Tab-separated table of C-alpha atoms in Angstrom:
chain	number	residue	atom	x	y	z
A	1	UNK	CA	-12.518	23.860	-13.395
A	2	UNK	CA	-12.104	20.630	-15.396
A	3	UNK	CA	-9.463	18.261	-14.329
A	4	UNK	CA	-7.860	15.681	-16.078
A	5	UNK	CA	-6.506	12.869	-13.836
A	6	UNK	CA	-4.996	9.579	-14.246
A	7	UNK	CA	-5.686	6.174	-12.522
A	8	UNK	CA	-2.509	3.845	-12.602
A	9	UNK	CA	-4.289	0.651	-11.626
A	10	UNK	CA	-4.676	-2.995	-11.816
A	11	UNK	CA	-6.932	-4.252	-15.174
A	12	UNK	CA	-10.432	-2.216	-14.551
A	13	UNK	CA	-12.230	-4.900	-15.977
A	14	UNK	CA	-12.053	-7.498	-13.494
A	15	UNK	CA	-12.768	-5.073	-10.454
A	16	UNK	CA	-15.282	-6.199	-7.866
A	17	UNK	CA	-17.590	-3.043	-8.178
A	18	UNK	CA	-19.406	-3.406	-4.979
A	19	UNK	CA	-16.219	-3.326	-3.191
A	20	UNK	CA	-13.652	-1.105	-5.333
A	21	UNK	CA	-12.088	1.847	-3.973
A	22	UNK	CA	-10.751	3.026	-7.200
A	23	UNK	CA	-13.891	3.200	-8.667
A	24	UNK	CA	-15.343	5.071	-5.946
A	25	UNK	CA	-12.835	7.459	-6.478
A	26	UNK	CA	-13.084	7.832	-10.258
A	27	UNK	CA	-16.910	8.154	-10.311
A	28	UNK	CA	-16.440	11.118	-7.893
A	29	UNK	CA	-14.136	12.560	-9.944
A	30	UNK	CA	-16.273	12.325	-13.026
A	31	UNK	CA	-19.406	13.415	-10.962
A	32	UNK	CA	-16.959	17.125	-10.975
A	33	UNK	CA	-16.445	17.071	-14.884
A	34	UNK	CA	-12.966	15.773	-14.378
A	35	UNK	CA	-11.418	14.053	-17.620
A	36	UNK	CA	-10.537	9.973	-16.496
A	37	UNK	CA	-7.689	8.053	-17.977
A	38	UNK	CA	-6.996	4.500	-17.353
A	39	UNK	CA	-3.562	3.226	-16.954
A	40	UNK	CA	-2.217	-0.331	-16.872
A	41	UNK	CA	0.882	-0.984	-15.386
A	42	UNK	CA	1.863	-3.116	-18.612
A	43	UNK	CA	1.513	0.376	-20.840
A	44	UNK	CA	4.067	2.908	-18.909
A	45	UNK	CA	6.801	3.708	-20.917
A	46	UNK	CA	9.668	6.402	-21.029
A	47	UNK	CA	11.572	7.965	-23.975
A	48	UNK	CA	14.902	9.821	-22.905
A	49	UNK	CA	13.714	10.620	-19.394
A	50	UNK	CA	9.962	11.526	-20.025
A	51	UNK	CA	7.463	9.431	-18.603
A	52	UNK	CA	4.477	8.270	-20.621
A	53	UNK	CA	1.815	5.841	-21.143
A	54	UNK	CA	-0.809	3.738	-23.437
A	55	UNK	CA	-3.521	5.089	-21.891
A	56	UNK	CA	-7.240	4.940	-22.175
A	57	UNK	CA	-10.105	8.006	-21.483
A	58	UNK	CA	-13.170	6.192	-19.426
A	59	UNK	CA	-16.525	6.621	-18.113
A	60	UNK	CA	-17.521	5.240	-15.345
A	61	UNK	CA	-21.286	3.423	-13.722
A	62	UNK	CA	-21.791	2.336	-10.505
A	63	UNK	CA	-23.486	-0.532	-12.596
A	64	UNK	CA	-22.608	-4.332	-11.644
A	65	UNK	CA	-23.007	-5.238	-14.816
A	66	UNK	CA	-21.475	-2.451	-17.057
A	67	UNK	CA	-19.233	-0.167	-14.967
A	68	UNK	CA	-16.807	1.323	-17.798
A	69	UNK	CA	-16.910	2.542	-20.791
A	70	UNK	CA	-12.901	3.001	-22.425
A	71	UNK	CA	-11.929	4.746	-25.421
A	72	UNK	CA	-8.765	3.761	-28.294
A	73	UNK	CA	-5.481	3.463	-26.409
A	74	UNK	CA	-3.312	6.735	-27.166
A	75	UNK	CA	0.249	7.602	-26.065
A	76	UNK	CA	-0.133	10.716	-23.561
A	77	UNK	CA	2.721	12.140	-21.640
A	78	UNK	CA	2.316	11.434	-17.393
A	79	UNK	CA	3.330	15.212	-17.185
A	80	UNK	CA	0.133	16.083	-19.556
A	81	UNK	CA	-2.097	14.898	-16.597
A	82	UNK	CA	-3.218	16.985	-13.448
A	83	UNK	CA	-3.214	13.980	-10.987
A	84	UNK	CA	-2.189	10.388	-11.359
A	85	UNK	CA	-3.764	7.959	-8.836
A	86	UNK	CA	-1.484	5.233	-7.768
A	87	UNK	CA	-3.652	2.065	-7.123
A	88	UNK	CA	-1.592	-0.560	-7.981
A	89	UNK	CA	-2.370	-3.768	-5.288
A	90	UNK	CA	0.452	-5.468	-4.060
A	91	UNK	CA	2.564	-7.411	-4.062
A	92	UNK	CA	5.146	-4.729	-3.550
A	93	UNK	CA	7.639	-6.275	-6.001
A	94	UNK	CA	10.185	-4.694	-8.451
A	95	UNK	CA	8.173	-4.179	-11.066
A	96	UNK	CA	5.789	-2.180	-8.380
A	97	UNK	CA	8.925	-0.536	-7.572
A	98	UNK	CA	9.839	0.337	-10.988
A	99	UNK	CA	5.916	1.974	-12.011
A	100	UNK	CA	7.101	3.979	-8.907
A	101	UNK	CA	10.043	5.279	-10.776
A	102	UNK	CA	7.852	6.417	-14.109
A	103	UNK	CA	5.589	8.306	-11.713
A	104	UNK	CA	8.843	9.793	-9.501
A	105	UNK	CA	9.490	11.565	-13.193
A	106	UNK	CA	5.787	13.124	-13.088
A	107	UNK	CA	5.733	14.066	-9.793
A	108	UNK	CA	9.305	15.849	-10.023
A	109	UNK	CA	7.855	17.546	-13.306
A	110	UNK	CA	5.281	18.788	-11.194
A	111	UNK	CA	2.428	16.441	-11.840
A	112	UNK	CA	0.442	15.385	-8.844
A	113	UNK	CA	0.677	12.121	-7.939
A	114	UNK	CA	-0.957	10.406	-5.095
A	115	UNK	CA	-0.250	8.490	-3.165
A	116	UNK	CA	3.927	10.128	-3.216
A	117	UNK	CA	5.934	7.409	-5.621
A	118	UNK	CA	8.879	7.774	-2.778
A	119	UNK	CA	6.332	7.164	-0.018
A	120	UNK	CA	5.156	4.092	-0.951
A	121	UNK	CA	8.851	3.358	-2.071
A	122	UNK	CA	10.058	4.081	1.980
A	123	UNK	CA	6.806	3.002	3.454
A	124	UNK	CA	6.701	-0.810	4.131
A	125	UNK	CA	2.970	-1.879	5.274
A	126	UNK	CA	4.078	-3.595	7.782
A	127	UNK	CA	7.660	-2.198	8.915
A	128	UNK	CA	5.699	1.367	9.109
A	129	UNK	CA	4.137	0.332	12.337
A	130	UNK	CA	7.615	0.341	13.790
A	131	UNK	CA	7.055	4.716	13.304
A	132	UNK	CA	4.995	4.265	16.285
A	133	UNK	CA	5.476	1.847	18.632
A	134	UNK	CA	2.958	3.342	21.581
A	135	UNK	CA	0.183	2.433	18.683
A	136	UNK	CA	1.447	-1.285	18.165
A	137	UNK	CA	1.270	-4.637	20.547
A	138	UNK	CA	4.492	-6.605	21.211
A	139	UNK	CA	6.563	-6.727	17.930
A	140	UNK	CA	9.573	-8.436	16.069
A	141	UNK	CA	10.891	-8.237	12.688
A	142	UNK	CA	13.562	-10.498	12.238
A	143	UNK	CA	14.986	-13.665	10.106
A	144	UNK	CA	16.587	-15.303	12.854
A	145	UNK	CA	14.884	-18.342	14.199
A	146	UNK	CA	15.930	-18.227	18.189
A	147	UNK	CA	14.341	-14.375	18.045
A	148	UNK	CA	11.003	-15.454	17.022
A	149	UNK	CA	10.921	-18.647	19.389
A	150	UNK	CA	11.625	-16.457	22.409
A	151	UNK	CA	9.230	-14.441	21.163
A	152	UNK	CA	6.806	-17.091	20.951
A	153	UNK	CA	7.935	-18.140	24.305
A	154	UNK	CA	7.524	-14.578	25.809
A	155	UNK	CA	3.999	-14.217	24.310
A	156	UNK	CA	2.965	-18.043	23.750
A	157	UNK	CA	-0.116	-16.487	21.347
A	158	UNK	CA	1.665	-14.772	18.038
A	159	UNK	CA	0.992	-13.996	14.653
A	160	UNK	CA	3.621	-14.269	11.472
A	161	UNK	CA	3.035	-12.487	8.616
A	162	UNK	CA	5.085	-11.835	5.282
A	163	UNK	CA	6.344	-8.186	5.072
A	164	UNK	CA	4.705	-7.829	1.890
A	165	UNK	CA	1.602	-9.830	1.578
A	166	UNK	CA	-1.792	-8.273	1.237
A	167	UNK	CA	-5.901	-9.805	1.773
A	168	UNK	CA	-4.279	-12.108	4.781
A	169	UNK	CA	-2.269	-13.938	2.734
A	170	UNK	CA	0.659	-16.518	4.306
A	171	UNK	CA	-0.519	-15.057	7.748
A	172	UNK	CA	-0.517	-17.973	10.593
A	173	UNK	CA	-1.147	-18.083	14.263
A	174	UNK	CA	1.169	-19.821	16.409
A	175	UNK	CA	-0.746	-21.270	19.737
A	176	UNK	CA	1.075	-22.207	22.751
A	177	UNK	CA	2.626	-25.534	21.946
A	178	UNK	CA	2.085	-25.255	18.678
A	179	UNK	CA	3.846	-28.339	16.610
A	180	UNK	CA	4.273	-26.633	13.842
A	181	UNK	CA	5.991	-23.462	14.548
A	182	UNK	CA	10.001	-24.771	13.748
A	183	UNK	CA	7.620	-25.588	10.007
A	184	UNK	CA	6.032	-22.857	9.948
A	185	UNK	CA	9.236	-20.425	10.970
A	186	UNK	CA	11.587	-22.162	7.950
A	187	UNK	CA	8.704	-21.782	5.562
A	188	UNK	CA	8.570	-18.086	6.150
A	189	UNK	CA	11.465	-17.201	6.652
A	190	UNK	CA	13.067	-18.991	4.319
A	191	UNK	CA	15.481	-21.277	6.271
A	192	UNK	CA	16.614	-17.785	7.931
A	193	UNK	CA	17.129	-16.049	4.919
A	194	UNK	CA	13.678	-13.653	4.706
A	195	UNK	CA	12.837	-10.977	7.667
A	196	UNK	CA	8.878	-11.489	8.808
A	197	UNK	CA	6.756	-9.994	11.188
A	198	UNK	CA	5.569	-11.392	14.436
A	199	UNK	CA	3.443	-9.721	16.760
A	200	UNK	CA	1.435	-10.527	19.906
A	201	UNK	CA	-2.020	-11.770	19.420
A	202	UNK	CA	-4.868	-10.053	19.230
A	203	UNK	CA	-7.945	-12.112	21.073
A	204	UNK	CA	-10.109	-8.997	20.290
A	205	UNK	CA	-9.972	-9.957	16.587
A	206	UNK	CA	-13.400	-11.578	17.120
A	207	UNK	CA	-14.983	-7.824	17.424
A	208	UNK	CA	-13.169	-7.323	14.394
A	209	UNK	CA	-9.997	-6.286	11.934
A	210	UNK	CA	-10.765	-2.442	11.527
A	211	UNK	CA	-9.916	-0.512	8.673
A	212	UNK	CA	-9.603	3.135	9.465
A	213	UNK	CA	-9.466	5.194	6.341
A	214	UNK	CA	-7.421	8.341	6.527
A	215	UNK	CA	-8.123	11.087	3.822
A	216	UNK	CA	-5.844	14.045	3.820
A	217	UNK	CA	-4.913	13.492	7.493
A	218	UNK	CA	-7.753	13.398	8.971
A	219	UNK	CA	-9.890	9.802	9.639
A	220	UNK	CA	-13.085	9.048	8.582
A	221	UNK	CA	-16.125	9.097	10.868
A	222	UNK	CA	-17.002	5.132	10.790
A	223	UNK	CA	-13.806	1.986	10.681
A	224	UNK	CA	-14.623	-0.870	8.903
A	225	UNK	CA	-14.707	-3.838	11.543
A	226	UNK	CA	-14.116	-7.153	8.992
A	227	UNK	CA	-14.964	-9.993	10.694
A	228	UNK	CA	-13.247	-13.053	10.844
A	229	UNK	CA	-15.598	-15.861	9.108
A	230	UNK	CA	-16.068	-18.784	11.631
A	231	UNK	CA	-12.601	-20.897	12.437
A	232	UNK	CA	-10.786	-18.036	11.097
A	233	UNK	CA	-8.340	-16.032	12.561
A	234	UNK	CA	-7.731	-13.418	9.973
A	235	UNK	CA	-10.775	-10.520	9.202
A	236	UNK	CA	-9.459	-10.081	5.582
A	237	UNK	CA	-12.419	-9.862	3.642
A	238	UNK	CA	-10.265	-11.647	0.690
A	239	UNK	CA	-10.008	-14.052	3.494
A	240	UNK	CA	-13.821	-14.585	3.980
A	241	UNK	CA	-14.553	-12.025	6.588
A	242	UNK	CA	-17.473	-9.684	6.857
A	243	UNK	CA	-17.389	-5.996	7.103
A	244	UNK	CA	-19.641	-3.947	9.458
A	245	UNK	CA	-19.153	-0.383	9.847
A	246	UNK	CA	-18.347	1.008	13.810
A	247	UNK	CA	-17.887	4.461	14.735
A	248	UNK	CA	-14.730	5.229	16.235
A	249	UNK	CA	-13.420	5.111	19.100
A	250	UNK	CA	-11.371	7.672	21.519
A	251	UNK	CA	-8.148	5.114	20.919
A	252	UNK	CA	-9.193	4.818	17.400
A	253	UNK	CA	-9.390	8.282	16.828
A	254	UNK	CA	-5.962	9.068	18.702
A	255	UNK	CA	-4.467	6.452	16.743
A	256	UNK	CA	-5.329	8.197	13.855
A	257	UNK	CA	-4.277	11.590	14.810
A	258	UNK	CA	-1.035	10.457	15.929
A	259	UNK	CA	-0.244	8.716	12.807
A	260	UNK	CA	-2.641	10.932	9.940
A	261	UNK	CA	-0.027	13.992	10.192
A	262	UNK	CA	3.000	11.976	9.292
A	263	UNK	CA	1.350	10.802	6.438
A	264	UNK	CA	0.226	14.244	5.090
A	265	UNK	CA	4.171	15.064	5.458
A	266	UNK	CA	5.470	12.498	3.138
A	267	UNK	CA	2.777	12.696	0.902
A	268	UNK	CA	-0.085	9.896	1.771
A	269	UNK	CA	-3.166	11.863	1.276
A	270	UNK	CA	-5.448	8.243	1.063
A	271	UNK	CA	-4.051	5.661	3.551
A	272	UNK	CA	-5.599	2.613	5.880
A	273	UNK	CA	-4.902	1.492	9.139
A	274	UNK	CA	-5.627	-1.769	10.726
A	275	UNK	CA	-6.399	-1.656	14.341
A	276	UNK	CA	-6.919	-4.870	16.572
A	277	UNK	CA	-8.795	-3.938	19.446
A	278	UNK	CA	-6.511	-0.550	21.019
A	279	UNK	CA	-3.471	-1.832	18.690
A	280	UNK	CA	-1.949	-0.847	14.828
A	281	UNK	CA	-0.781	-3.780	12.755
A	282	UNK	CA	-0.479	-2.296	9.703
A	283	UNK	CA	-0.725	1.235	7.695
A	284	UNK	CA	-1.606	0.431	4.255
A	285	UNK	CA	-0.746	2.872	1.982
A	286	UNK	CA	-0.814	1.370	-1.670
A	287	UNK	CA	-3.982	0.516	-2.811
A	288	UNK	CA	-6.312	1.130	0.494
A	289	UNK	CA	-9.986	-0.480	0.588
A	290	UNK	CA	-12.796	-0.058	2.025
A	291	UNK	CA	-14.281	2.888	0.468
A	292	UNK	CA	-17.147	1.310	-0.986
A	293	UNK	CA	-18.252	-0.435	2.215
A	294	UNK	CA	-18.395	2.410	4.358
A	295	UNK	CA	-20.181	4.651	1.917
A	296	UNK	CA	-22.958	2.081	1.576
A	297	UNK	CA	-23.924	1.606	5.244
A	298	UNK	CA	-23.320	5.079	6.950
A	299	UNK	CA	-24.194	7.183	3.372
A	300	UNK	CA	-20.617	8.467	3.149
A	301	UNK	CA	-18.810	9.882	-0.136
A	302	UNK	CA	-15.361	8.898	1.120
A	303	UNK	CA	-14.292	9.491	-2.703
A	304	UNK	CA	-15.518	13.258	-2.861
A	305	UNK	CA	-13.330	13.611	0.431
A	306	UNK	CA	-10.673	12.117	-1.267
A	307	UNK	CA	-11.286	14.985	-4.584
A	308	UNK	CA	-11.781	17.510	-1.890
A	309	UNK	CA	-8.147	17.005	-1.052
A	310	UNK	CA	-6.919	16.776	-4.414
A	311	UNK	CA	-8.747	20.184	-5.519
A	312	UNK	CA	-7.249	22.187	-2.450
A	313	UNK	CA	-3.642	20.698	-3.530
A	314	UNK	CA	-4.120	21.311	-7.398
A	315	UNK	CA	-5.790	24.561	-6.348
């Protein structure tokens, strides 16, 4: 049965296409016959409560060079659609917040949308970890300035992190007698005024930052391990780090379980987490990567799972 689905994302033309998870996805959905639509964020509107968009019908090539083809912008109703993707990158800002609202209309209409508009509305990337605290090392969200120091003091090794950052940005690690933490605590927090994340570090970073991809639940057979690029202490591969594929491991996989269920309940049917040797430090559940990476060196089709779970839902 033809589909037609949606992708709410950021401007298609300046995707990486070696590395795009979105596009993974939409080429598997065109591989089924499913109708694509493009949306930009810029082209939502709403007229007396009903949600709609500029949007524009695509093909799609796993081509380098030439990896869409888009039709004339037309004015098409969210509700009109089967399934609208959410893949909007961060930074989770109001006007995030607000595309969340125009797709909270769909969804209530009865218009699949994925990942849930309220879920990635109550889910914080980073707070979300706090969910499951058995999964997570040492951790501290706060603004105040004598809370992080003892907890520098407690743990001497930490990392600080925005709460809504993305690709390892504004993340620093604070060493035993570091000089700069009162610099670096004022910068990120504002002069006290802006809650942050610090949690104990990590020395097994050097095997790797893993993305775990969870699809409907259930993870994926192979993490991502990104690799921090030498000097570096974050694996972001927008930070220079190198993915390898791993298989996963017991903790990896009860990680998952524990945390893949709770997902599926509020509606996160594509979501990421980041493990540290045994520990979470983030779920990521707006735009997850990593798609593309894993399908090219252990022949997945992470984006057919991904339809898989869409069809039984629509079905």
């Amino acid at each position: 049965m033809s589909r037609k689905i949606a992708v709410l994302m950021d401007p298609i033309e300046n995707i990486k296409v070696a590395k795009d998870t979105s596009l993974a996805m939409m080429l598997a959905a065109q591989k089924r016959g499913w109708q694509l639509h493009y949306i930009q964020r810029k082209n939502l509107f709403m007229r007396d409560g009903k949600p709609a968009a500029r949007t524009q019908a695509v093909k799609v090539f796993d081509d380098k060079n030439h990896w869409y083809d888009a039709k004339p912008e037309e004015d098409t109703f969210l509700t009109d659609f089967d399934c609208i993707l959410m893949r909007l990158d961060p930074p989770f800002n109001m006007d995030y917040v607000y595309a969340t609202y125009f797709l909270q209309r769909a969804s209530d209409a009865g218009t699949l949308v994925l990942n849930n508009p309220a879920a990635l509305r109550d889910i914080n990337e980073k707070m979300f970890t706090a969910w499951f605290p058995d999964c997570c090392p040492p951790t501290l969200i706060t603004s105040l300035a004598d809370k992080l120091r003892d907890f520098h003091q407690e743990h001497n090794d930490i990392i600080v992190k925005p709460l809504d950052g993305m690709g390892g940005a504004s993340i620093f690690r604070l060493k035993p007698d570091d000089p700069n933490v009162s610099v670096v605590l004022e910068t990120m927090t504002l002069f006290g005024e802006r809650q942050i994340m610090a949690q104990r570090y990590i020395p097994e970073i050097t095997d790797g930052d893993k993305r775990i991809l969870v699809v409907d639940g259930e993870p994926v057979s192979h993490a991502l391990a990104r690799m921090p690029a030498a000097g570096e202490t974050r694996g972001n591969l927008a930070a220079g780090g190198t993915g390898v594929a791993v298989p996963l491991s017991d903790r990896d996989r009860h990680i998952a379980e524990t945390i893949g269920p709770v997902l599926v309940e509020k509606g996160v049917l594509f979501a990421g987490i980041d493990v540290i040797g045994d520990w979470v430090t983030e779920i990521n559940v707006t735009s997850p990567t990593c798609a593309r990476e894993l399908d090219e060196q252990c022949n997945l089709d992470i984006g057919s799972q991904f339809m898989d779970a869409i069809e039984k839902r629509l079905s």
